[in-house]
Coordinates of C-alpha atoms and ligand atoms in Angstrom, one line a residue:
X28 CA -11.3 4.2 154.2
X29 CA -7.9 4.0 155.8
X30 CA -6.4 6.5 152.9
X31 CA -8.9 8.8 153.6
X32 CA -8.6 9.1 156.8
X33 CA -4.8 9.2 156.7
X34 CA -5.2 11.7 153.8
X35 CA -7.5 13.9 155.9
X36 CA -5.3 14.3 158.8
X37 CA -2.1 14.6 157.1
X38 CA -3.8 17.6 154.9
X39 CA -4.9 19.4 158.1
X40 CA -1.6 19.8 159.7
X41 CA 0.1 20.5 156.9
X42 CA -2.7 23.4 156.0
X43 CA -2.0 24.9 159.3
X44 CA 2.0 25.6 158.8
X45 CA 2.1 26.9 155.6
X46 CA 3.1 30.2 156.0
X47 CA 3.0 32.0 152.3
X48 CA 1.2 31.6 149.1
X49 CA 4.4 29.6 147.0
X50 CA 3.6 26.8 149.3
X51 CA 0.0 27.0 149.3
X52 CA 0.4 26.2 145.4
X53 CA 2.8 23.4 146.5
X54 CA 0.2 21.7 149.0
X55 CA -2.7 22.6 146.5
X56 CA -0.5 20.5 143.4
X57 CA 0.1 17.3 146.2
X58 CA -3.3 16.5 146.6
X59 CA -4.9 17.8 143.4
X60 CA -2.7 18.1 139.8
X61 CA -3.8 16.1 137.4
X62 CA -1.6 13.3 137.3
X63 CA -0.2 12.9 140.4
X64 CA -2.8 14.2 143.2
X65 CA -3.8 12.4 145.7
X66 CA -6.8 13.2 145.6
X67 CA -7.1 12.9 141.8
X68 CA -5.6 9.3 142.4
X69 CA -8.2 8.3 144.9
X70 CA -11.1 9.4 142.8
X71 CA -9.6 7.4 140.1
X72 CA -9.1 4.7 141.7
X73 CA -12.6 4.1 142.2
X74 CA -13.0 2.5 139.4
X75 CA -11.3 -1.0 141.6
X76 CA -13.7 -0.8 144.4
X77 CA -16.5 -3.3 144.7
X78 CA -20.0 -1.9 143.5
X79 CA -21.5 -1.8 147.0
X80 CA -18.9 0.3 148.2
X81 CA -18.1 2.5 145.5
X82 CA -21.4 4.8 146.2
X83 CA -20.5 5.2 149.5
X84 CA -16.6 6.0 149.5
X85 CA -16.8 7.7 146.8
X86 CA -19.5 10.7 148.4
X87 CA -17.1 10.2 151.7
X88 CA -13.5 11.2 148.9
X89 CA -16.0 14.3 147.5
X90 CA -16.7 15.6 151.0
X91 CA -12.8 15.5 151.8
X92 CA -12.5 17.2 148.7
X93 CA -14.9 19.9 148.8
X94 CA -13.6 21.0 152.2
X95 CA -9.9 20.5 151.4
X96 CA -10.7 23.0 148.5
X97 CA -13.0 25.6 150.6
X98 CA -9.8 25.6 153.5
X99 CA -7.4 26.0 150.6
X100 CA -9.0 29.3 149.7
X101 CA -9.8 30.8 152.9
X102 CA -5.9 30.0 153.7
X103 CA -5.3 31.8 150.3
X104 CA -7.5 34.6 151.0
X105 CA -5.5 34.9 154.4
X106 CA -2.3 34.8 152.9
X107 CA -2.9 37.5 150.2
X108 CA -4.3 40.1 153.2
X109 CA -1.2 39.3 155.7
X110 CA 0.8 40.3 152.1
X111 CA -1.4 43.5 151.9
X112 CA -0.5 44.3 155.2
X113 CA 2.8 43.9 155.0
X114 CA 3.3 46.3 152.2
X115 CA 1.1 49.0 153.4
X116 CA 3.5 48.4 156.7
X117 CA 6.7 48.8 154.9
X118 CA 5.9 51.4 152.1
X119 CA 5.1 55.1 152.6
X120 CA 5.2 58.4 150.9
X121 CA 7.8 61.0 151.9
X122 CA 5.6 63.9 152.1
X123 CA 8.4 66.0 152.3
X124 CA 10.1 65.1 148.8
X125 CA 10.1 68.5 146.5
X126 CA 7.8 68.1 143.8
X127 CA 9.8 66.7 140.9
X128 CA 9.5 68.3 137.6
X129 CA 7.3 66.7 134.8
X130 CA 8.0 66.2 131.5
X131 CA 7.7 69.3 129.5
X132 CA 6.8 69.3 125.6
X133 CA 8.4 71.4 123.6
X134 CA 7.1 74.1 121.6
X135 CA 7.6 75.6 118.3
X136 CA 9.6 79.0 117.3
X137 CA 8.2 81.7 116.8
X138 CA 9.6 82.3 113.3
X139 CA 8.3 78.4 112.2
X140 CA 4.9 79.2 113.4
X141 CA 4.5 82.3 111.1
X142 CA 6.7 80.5 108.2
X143 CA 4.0 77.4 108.5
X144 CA 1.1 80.0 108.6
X145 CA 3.0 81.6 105.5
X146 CA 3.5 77.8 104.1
X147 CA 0.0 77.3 104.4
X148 CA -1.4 80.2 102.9
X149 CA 1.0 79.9 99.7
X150 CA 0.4 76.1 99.0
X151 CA -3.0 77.1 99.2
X152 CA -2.7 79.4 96.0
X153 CA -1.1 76.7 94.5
X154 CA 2.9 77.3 95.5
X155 CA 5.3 74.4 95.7
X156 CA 7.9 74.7 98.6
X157 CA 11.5 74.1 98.3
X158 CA 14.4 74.0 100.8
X159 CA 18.1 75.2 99.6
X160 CA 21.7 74.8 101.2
X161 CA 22.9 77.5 103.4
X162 CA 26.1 77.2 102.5
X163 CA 25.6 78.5 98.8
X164 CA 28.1 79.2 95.8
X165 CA 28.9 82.6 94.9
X166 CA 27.2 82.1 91.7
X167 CA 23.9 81.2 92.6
X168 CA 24.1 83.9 95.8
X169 CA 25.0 86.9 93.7
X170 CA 26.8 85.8 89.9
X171 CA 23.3 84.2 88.7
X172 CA 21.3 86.8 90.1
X173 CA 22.7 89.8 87.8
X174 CA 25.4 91.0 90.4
X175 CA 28.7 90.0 88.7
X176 CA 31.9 90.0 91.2
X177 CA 32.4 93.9 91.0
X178 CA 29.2 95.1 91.7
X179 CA 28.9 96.9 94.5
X180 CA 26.3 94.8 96.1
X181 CA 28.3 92.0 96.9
X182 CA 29.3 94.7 99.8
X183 CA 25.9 95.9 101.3
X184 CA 25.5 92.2 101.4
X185 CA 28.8 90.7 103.1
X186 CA 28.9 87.4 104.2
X187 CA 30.8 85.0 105.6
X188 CA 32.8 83.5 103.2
X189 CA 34.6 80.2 103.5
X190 CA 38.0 79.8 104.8
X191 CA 40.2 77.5 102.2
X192 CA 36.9 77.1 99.8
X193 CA 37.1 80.0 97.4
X194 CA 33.5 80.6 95.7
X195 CA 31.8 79.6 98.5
X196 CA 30.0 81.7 101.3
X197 CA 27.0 81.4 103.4
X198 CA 24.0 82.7 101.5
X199 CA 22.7 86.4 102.1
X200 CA 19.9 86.2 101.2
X201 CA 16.5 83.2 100.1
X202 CA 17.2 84.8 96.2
X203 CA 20.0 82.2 95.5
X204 CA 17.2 79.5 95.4
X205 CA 15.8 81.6 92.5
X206 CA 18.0 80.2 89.9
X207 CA 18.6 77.0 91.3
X208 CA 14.1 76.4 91.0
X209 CA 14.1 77.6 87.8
X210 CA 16.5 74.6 86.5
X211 CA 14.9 72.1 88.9
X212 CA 11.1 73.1 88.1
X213 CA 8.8 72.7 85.2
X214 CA 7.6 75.8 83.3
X215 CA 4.6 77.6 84.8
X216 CA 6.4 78.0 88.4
X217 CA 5.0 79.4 91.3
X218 CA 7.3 78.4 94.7
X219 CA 8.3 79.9 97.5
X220 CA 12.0 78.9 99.3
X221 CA 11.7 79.5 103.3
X222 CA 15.1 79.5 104.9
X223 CA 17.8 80.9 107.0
X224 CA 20.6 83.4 106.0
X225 CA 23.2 85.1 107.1
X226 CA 25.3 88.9 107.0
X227 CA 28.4 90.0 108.4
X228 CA 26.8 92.7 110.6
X229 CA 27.3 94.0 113.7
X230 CA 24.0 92.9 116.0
X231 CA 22.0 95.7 117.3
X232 CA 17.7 95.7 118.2
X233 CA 17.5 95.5 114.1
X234 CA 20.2 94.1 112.7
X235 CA 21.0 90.0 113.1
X236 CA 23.8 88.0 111.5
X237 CA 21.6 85.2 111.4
X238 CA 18.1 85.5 109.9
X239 CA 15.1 84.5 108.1
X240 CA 13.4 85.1 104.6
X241 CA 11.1 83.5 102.7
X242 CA 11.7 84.1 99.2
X243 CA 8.7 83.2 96.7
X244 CA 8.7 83.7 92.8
X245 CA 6.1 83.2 90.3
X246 CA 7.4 82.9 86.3
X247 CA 4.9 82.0 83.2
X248 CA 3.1 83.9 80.3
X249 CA 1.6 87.0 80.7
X250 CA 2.6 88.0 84.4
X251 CA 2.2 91.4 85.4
X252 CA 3.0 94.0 87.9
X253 CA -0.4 93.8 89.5
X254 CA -0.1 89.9 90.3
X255 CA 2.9 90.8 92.3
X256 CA 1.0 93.2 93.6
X257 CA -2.1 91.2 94.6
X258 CA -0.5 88.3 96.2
X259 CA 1.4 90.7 98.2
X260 CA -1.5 92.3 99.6
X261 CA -3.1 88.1 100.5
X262 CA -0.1 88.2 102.3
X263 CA -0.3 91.2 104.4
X264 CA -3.6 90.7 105.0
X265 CA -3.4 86.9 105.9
X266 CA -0.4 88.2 108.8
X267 CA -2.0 91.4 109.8
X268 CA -5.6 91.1 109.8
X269 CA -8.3 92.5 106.3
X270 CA -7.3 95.8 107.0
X271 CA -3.9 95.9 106.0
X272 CA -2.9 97.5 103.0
X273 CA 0.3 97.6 100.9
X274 CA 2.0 99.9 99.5
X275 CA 5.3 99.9 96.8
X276 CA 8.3 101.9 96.4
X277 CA 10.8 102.1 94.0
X278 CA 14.0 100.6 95.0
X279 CA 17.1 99.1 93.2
X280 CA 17.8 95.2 93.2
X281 CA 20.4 94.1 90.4
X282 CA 18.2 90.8 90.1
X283 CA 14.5 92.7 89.2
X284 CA 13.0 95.5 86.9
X285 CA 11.1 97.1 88.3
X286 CA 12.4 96.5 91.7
X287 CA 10.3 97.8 94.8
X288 CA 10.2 97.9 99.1
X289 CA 7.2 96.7 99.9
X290 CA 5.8 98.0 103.1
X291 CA 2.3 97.1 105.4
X292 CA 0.2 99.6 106.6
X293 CA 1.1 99.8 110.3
X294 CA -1.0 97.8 112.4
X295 CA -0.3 99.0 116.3
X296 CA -1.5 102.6 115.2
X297 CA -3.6 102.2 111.6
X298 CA -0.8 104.0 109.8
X299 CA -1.2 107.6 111.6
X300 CA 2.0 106.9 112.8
X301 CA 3.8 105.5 116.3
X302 CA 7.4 104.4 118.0
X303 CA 7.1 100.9 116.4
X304 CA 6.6 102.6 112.3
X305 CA 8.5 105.4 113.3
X306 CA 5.9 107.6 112.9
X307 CA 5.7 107.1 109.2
X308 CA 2.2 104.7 109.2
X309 CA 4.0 102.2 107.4
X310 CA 6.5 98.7 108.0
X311 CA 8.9 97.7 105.7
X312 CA 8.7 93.9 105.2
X313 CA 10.0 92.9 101.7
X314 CA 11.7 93.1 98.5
X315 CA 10.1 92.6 95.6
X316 CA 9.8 92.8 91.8
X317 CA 10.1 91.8 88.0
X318 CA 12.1 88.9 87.6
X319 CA 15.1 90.2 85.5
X320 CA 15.5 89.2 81.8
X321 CA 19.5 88.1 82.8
X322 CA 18.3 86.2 85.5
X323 CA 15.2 84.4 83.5
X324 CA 18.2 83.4 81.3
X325 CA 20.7 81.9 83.9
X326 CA 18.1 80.0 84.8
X327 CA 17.1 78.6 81.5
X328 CA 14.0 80.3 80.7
X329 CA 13.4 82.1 77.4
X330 CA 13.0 85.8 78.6
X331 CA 11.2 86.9 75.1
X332 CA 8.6 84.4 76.0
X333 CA 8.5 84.3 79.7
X334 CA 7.7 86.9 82.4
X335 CA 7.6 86.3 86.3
X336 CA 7.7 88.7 89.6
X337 CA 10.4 88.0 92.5
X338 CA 9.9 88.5 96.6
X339 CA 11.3 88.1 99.7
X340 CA 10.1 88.9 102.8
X341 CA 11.8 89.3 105.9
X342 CA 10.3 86.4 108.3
X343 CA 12.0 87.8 111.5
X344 CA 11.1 91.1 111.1
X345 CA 7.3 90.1 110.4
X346 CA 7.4 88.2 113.6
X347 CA 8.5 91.0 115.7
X348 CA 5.6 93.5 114.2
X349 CA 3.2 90.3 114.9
X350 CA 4.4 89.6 118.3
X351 CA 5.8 93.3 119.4
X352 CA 8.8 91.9 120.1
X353 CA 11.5 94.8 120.3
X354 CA 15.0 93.0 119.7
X355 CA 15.8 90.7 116.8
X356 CA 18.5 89.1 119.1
X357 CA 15.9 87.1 121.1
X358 CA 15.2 84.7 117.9
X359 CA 18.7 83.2 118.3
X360 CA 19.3 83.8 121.9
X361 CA 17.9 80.5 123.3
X362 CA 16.6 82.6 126.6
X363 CA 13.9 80.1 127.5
X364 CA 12.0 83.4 129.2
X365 CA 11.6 84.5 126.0
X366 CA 10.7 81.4 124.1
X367 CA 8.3 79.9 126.5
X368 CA 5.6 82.8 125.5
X369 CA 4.6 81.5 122.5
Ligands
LIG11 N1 16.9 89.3 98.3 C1 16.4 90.6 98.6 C2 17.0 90.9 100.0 O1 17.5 90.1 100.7 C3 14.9 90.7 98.7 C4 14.3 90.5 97.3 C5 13.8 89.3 96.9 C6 14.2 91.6 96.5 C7 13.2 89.1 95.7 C8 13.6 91.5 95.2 C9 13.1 90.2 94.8 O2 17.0 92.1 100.4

């Protein structure tokens, strides 16, 4: 009994001065771990005391416990609202700090979202797509493509050409991916080569030395004028809406024949003409044509056999009819006032 007693009283006053939860866990470990507890040690030691004792001492050790334990968690219970308190005291919000920004996401371009649509819409018809350097040999850019080194559309299309690395320039146009599919892909073909190009010209509203086609071929047995013509018109429609219509005029690329400017009916005013189709009812967006015989050949494909048509359509110039947008300069200007509206 003397232990208990002692116990009791020494527990009480040391209850009283602890101060924080650290040495609440400390007094709570003296008197109760497992191995070393006072109160653990007591209860096991029990097992010594004489019979007619034991009932008694041991209900007397299980009161001390009980209300060593109950003042043990109304001290913890204490302890962890003075800490509360304390931070509630100490912290506050500045109600005057300016709003900080929040994380933005990012957004595409508007010249990938119409070259994913276009993506889209080709694989769908069964088109592989394939990515090509930028930086392009003269041979694939113009030599393969029936436009040997005098031919005089190695001028309409300038470039840059490569300081120190003669042969080289930066490609003018999606067409010097056409040879370089042909001797990569299995015979019947249909792919289309989205990508970036360039021109030594002097920027204006229409005119961008940097730019974007999509160039898309199809070459196998038995093509014809009218598929070119069909797929053309899926195209149009897909961008423009089901009324759009095409239509095809002659025109002269050393690399097809029959070669043709393919032009959508103009959507702002349904072709009776307006300031955006210059009051002719009609948008130029492509190139187009027979795959020429020369450049079946540099690619490897037997021309008596083989037939295919040709395209390329100007991605930033069908982004401006889709979106209205009035200066091809914005694409590359990185003017976030302009970006942030798509
Ligand atoms: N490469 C031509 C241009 O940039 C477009 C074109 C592609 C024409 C395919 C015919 C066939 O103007």
């Amino acid at each position: 009994m003397q232990d208990y007693l002692q116990i009791k009283e020494k527990f009480n006053s040391q209850i009283n001065s602890v101060q924080d939860l650290n040495s609440l866990e400390l007094l709570e470990q003296e008197y109760f771990s497992r191995k070393a507890g006072e109160i653990t040690l007591l209860m096991r030691g029990l097992g010594d005391v004489p019979e007619e004792e034991r009932k008694e001492k041991g209900q007397k050790i299980n009161e001390l416990k009980v209300a060593m334990v109950q003042s043990i968690e109304s001290k913890r219970l204490e302890l962890k609202e003075n800490e509360y308190k304390k931070i509630i005291e100490t912290e506050s919000i500045d109600i005057t700090q300016p709003n900080l920004p929040k994380h933005e996401s990012g957004h595409l371009h508007p010249i990938t979202l119409v070259q994913n649509q276009l993506e889209d819409l080709f694989t769908s018809m069964g088109f592989a797509i394939e990515d090509g350097p930028e930086l392009e040999s003269e041979y694939y850019n113009f030599t393969a493509l029936n436009i040997p080194e005098t031919h005089p559309a190695r001028d309409t299309q300038d470039t840059f050409y490569i300081k120190d690395h003669a042969g080289w320039v930066m490609r003018t146009h999606t067409s010097s991916m056409q040879v370089r599919a042909m001797q990569s892909n299995d015979l019947p073909m249909r792919v289309i080569m989205p990508g970036r190009c360039y021109r030594n010209e002097s920027t204006d509203a229409r005119h961008e030395h940097t730019f974007y086609q999509l160039e898309g071929f199809v070459v196998d047995e038995n093509i014809s004028f009218a598929n070119l013509k069909g797929i053309l018109e899926v195209v149009a429609k897909n961008l423009y809406g089901p009324e759009a219509k095409i239509r095809l005029r002659p025109k002269f690329y050393p690399f097809v024949e029959p070669g043709v400017n393919g032009e959508v009916s103009c959507f702002l005013c349904e072709s009776k003409g307006c300031r955006v189709c210059k009051q002719s009812g009609w948008l130029e967006i492509f190139g187009a044509g027979m795959i020429h015989p020369n450049v079946l050949s540099a690619g490897g494909i037997d021309a008596q056999k083989y037939q295919g048509f040709a395209f390329g359509l100007g991605l930033d110039r069908l982004v401006m009819l889709k979106y209205g947008i009035e200066d091809i300069r914005h694409f590359q200007g990185g003017d976030l006032r302009f970006l942030k509206q798509f």
